[in-house]
Short mmCIF file of C-alpha atoms in Angstrom, two decimals:
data_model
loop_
_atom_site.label_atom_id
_atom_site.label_comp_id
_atom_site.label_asym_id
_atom_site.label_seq_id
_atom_site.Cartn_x
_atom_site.Cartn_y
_atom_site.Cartn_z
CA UNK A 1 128.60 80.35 125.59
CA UNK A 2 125.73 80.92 122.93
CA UNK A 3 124.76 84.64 122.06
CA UNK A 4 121.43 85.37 121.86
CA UNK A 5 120.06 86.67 118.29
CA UNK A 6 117.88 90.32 119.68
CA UNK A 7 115.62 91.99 117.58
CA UNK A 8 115.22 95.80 118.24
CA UNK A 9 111.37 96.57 116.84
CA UNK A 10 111.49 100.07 116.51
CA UNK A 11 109.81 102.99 115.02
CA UNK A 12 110.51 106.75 113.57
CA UNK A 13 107.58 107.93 114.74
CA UNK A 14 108.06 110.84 117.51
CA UNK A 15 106.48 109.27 120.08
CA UNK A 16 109.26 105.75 120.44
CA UNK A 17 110.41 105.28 123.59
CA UNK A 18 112.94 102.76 124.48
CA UNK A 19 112.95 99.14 124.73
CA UNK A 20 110.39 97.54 126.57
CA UNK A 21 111.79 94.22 127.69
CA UNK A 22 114.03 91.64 126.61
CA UNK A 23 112.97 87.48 126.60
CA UNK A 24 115.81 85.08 125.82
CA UNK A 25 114.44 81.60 124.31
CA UNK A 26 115.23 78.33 124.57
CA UNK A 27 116.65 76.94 121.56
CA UNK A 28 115.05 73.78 120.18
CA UNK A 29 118.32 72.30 118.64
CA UNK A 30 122.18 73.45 118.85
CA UNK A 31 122.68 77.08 117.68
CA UNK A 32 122.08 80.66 118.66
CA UNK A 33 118.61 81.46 119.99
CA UNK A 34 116.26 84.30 119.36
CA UNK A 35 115.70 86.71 121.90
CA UNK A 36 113.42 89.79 121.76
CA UNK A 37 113.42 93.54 122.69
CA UNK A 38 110.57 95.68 120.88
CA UNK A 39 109.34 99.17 120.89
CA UNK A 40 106.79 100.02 119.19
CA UNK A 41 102.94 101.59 119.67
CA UNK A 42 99.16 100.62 119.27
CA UNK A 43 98.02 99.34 116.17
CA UNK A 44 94.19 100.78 116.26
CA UNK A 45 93.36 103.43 113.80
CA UNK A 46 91.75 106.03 116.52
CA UNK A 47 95.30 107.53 117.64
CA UNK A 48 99.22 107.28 115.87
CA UNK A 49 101.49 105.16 117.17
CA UNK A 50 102.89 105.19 120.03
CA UNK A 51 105.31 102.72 122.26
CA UNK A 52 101.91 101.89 125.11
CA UNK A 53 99.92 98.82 123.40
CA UNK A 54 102.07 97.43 120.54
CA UNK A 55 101.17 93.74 121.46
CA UNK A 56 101.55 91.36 118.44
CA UNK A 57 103.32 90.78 115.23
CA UNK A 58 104.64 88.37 113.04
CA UNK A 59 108.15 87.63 111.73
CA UNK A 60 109.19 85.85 108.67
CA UNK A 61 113.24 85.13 108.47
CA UNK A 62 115.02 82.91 105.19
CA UNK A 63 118.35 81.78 105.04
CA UNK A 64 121.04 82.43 102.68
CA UNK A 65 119.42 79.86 100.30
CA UNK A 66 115.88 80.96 100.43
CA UNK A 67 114.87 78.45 102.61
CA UNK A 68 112.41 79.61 105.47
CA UNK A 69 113.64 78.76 109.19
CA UNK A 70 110.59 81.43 110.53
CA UNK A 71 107.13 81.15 109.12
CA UNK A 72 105.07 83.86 110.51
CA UNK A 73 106.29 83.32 114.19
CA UNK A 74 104.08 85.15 116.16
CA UNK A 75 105.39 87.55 119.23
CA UNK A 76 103.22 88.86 121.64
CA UNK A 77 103.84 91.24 124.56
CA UNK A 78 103.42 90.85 128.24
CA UNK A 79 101.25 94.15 128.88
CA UNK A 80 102.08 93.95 132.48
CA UNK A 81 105.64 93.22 132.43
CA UNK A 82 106.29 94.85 128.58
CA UNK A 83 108.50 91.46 127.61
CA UNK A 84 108.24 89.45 124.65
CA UNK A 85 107.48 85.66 123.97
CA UNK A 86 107.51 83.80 120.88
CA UNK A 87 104.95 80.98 119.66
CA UNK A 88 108.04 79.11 118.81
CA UNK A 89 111.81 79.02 119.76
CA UNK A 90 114.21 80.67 116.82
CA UNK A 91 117.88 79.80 116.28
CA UNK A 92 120.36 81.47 113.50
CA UNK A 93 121.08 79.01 110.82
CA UNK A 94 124.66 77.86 111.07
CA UNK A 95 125.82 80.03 108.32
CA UNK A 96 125.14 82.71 105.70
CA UNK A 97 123.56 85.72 105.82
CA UNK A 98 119.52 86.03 106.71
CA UNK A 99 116.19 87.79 105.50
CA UNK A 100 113.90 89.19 107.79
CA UNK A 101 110.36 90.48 107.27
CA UNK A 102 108.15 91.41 110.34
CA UNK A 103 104.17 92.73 110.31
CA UNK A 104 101.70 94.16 111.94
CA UNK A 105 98.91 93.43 112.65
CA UNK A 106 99.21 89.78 113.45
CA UNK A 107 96.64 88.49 111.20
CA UNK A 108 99.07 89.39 107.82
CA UNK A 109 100.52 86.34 106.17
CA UNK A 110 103.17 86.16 104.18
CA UNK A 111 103.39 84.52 100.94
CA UNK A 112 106.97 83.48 101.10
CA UNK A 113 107.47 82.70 97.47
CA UNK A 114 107.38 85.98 96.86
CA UNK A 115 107.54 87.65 100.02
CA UNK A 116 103.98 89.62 99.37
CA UNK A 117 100.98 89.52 101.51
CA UNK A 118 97.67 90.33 100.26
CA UNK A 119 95.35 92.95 102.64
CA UNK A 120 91.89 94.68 102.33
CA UNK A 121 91.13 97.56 104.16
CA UNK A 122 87.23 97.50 106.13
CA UNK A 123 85.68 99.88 104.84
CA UNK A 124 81.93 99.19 106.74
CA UNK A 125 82.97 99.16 110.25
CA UNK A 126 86.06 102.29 110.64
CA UNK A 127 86.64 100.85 114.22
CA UNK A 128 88.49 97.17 112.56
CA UNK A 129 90.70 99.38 110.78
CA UNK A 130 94.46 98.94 111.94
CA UNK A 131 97.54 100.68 111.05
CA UNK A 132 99.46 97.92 108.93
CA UNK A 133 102.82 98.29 109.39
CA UNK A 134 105.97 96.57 108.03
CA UNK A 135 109.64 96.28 108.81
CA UNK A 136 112.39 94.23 106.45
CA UNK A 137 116.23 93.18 107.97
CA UNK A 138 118.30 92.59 104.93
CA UNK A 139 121.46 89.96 104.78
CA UNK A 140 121.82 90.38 108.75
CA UNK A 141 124.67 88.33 109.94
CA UNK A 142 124.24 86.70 113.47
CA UNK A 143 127.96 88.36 114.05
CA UNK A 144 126.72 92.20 113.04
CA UNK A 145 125.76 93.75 115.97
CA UNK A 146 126.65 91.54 118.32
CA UNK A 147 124.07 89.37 117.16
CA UNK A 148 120.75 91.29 117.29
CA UNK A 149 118.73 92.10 114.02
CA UNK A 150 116.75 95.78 114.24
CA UNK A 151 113.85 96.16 112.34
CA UNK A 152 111.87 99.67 112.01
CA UNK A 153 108.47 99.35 111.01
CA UNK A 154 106.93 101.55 108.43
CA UNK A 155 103.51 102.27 107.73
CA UNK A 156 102.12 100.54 104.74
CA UNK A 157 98.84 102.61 104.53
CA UNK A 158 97.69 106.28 104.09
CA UNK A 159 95.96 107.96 106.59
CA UNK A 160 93.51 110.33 105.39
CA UNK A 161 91.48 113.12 107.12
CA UNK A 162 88.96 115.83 106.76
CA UNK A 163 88.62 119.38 108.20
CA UNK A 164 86.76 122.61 106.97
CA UNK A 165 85.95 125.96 107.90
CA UNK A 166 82.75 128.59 107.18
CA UNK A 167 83.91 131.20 104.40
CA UNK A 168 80.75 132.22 103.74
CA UNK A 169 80.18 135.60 105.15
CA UNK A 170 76.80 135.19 106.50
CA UNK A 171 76.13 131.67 106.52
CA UNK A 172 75.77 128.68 108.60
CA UNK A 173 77.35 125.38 107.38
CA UNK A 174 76.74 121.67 109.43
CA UNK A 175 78.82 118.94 108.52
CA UNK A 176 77.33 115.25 109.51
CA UNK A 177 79.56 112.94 107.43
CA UNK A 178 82.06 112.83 104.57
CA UNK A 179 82.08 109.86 102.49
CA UNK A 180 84.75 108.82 100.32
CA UNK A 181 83.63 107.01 97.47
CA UNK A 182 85.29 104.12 94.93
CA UNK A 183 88.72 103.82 96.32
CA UNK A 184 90.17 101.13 95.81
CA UNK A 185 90.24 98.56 98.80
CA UNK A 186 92.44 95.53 98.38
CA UNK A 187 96.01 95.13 97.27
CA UNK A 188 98.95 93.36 97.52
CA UNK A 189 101.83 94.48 99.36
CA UNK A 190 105.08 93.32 97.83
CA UNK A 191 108.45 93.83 100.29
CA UNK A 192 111.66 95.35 98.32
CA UNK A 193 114.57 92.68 97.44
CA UNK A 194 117.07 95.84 97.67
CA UNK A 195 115.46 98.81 100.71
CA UNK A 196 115.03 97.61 104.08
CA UNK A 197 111.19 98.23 105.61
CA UNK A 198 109.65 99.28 102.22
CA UNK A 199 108.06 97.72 99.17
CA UNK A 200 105.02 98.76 96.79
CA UNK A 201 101.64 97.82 96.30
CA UNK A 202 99.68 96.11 93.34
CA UNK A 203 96.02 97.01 93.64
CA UNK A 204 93.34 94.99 93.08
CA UNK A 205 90.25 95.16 91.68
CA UNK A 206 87.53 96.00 94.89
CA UNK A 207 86.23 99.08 95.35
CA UNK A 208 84.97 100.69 98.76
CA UNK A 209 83.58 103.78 100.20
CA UNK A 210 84.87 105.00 103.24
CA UNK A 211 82.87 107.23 105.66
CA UNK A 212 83.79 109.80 108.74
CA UNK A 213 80.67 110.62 110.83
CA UNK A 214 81.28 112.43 113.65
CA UNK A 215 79.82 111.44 116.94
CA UNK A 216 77.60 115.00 116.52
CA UNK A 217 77.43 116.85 113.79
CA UNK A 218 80.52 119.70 113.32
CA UNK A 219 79.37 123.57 112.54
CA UNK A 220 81.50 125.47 111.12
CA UNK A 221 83.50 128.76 112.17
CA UNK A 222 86.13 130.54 110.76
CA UNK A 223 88.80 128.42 112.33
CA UNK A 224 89.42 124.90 111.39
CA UNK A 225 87.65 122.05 112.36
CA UNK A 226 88.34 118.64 112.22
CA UNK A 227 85.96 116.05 110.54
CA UNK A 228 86.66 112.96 112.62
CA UNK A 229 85.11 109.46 113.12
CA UNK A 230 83.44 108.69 116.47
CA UNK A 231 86.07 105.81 115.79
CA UNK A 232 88.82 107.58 114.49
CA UNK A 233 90.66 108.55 111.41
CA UNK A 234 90.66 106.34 108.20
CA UNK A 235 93.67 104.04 107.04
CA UNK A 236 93.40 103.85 103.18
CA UNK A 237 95.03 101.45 100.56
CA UNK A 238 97.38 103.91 98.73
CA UNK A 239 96.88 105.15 95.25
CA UNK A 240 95.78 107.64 93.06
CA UNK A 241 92.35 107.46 92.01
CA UNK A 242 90.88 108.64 88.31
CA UNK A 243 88.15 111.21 89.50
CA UNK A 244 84.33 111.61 88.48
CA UNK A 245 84.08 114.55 86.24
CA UNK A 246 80.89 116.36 86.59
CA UNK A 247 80.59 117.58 83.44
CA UNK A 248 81.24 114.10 81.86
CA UNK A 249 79.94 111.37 83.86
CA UNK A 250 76.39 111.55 84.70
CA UNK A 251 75.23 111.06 88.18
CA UNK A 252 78.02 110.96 90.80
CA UNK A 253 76.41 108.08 92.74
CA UNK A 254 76.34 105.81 89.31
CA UNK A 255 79.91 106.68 88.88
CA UNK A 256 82.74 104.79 89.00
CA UNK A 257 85.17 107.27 89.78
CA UNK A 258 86.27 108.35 92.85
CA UNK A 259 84.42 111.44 94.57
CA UNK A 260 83.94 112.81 98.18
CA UNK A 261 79.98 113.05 99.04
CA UNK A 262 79.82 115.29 102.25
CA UNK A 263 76.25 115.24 104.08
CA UNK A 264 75.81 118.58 105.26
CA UNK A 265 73.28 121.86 105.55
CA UNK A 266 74.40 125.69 104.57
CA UNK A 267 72.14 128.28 104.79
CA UNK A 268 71.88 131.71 105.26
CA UNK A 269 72.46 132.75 108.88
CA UNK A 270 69.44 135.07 108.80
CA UNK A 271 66.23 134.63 111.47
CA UNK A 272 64.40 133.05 108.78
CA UNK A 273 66.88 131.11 106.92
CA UNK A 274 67.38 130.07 103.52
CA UNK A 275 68.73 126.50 102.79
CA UNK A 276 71.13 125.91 99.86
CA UNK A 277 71.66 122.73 101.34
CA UNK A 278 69.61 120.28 102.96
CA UNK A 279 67.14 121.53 105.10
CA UNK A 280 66.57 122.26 109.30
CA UNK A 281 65.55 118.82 109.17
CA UNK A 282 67.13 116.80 106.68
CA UNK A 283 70.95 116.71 105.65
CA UNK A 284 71.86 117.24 101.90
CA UNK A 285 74.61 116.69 99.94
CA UNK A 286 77.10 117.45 97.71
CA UNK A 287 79.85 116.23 95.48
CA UNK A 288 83.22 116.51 94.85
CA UNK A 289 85.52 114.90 92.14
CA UNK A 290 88.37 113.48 93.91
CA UNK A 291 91.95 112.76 92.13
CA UNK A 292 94.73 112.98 94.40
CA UNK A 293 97.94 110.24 95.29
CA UNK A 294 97.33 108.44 98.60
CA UNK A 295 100.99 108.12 99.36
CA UNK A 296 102.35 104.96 101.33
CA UNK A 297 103.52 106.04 105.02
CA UNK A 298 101.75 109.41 104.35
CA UNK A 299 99.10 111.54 106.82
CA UNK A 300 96.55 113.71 104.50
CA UNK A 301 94.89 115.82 105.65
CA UNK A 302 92.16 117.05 103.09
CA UNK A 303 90.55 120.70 103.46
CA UNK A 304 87.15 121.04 102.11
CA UNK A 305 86.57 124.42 100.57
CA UNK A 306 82.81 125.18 100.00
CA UNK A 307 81.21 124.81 97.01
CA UNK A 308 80.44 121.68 95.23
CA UNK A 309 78.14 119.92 92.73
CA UNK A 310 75.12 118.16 93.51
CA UNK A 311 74.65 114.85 92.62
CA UNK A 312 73.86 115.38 88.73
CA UNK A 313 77.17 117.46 88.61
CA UNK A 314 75.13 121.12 88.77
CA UNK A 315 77.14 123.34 90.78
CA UNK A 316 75.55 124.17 94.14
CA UNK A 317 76.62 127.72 95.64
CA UNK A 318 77.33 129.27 92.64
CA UNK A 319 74.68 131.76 93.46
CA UNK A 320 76.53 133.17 96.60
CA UNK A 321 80.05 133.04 94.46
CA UNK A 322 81.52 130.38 95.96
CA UNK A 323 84.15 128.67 93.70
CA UNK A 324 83.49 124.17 94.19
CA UNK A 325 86.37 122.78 95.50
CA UNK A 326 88.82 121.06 97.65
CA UNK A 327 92.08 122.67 99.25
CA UNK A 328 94.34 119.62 100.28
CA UNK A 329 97.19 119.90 102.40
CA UNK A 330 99.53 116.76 102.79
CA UNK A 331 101.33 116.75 106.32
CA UNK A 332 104.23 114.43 106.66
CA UNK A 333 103.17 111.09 108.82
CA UNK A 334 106.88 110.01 109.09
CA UNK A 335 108.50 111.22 105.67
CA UNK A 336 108.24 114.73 105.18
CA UNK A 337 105.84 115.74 102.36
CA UNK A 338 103.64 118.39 102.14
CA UNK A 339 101.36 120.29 99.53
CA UNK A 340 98.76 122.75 98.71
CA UNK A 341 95.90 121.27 96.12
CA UNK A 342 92.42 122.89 94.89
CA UNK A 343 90.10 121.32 92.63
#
């Protein structure tokens, strides 16, 4: 009797349930097929994960010698029924130990010299933005486990966003967008020879601005609000960017550095008001420099603290007291990691 090779696609996000199905596959020549049982969520950028609408990914796998035996077979799920098929029928290789590399979503390919793939995140539409995610099975033997290989995915990007409150005794403050300018866009993702489902990035040389414009524009209270994209929340290459320094650099929109330019009105909450900001018609803007790591696997959530420069790096609100600035807090997406940051 042949035993089927399983792979368990799982998650450590919260919200993994358990498997969803389980497909066994005709093997094209003598050996031990490939069957499938995954768990695992949506891949869109408007919500985390969760186990609903995962429905594609590919998988990679490479013998004891090196030699590939999967080359970005693709698996898609059965919405209806929540099973799994292949685009091809897998069998173990009739000895040694295997490598296995899955991701998400199914457009990745792998460069399987060097077990890389290269990925830009869209920065002018937020709603093609996906949640990349990657999972690695290290030296799995067909007889481990009786025979099934588990891979848990991990997410490759960082997810950033925005929220604020009014601090400004006597003020109203609008928020319309916040742009995030010159991060870096493109990279290469490299998988680890040694860790299971992680690797590193090597960035590359394209710079983007992201945006978050809110469906209608937020006013602030005193309690937290949230900054969000009629589309969602942004997925970000990781890294650390070198800020634009006001003082230094000229112009923040002829910069090359990184900054956050957040359209927005503040005035005075009087009958007649006064606008520091923009006016009742027209949106202004300022600046912030913006330095801070993008971690791999990471949600950020960045606090906007008002102040702020204007686009020629004069501080704004200075008149009212208000130190520029941005608080940052860094809640944990799946590792825990968290922080407190003003600039």
């Amino acid at each position: 009797m042949t035993k089927g090779l399983g792979i368990i696609i799982s998650s450590a996000l919260l919200l993994l349930a358990g498997c969803s199905g389980e497909d066994a596959l005709e093997p094209p020549v003598a050996g031990t097929p490939l069957q499938v049982e995954a768990a695992m969520g949506n891949l869109t950028r408007t919500a985390l994960t969760t186990n609903d609408n995962f429905s594609a990914f590919s998988l990679w796998g490479f013998d004891g010698s090196g030699a590939v035996f999967a080359d970005g077979t693709a698996f898609t799920k059965e919405m209806t029924t929540g099973t799994w098929g292949s685009s091809a029928s897998l069998v173990w290789p009739l000895s040694g130990n295997c490598d296995f590399y899955g991701a998400a979503p199914s457009g990745v390919s792998l460069d399987t010299s060097t077990r890389s793939f290269a990925y830009t995140c869209p920065a002018a539409d937020n709603a093609t933005q996906q949640d990349v995610l990657v999972a690695s099975k290290l030296a799995a033997s067909k007889t481990d486990n009786n025979g099934k290989v588990e891979l848990s995915f991990n997410h490759a990007l960082s997810f950033v966003r925005f929220k604020s409150s009014n601090t400004l005794d006597g003020f109203n403050i609008e928020i319309s967008e916040v742009r995030l300018c010159n991060l870096v866009a493109d990279g290469t993702f490299t998988f680890s020879e040694t860790s299971e489902s992680t690797g590193s990035w090597t960035l590359g040389n394209t710079t983007d601005n992201y945006t978050v414009a809110p469906a209608e524009p937020v006013s602030l209270t005193s309690a937290d609000a949230y900054i969000d994209d009629a589309d969602g929340v942004l997925m970000v290459m990781p890294q650390t960017p070198t800020a634009w320094d006001p003082t230094t650099d000229g112009r923040a929109t002829a910069s090359t550095k990184c900054y956050l330019e957040v359209a927005c009105k503040v005035s005075t909450s009087a009958s007649t008001p006064y606008y520091y900001v923009g006016s009742a018609s027209v949106y202004g803007k300022l600046y912030f420099p913006f330095s801070r790591e993008l971690k791999q696997n990471t949600r950020h959530t960045f606090r906007l603290t008002f102040g702020g420069y204007d686009e020629n790096g004069q501080e704004v609100l200075s008149a009212v007291q208000v130190l520029p600035g941005i608080a940052a807090r860094v809640a944990a997406w799946i590792t825990e990691d968290e922080e407190e940051l003003v600039m």
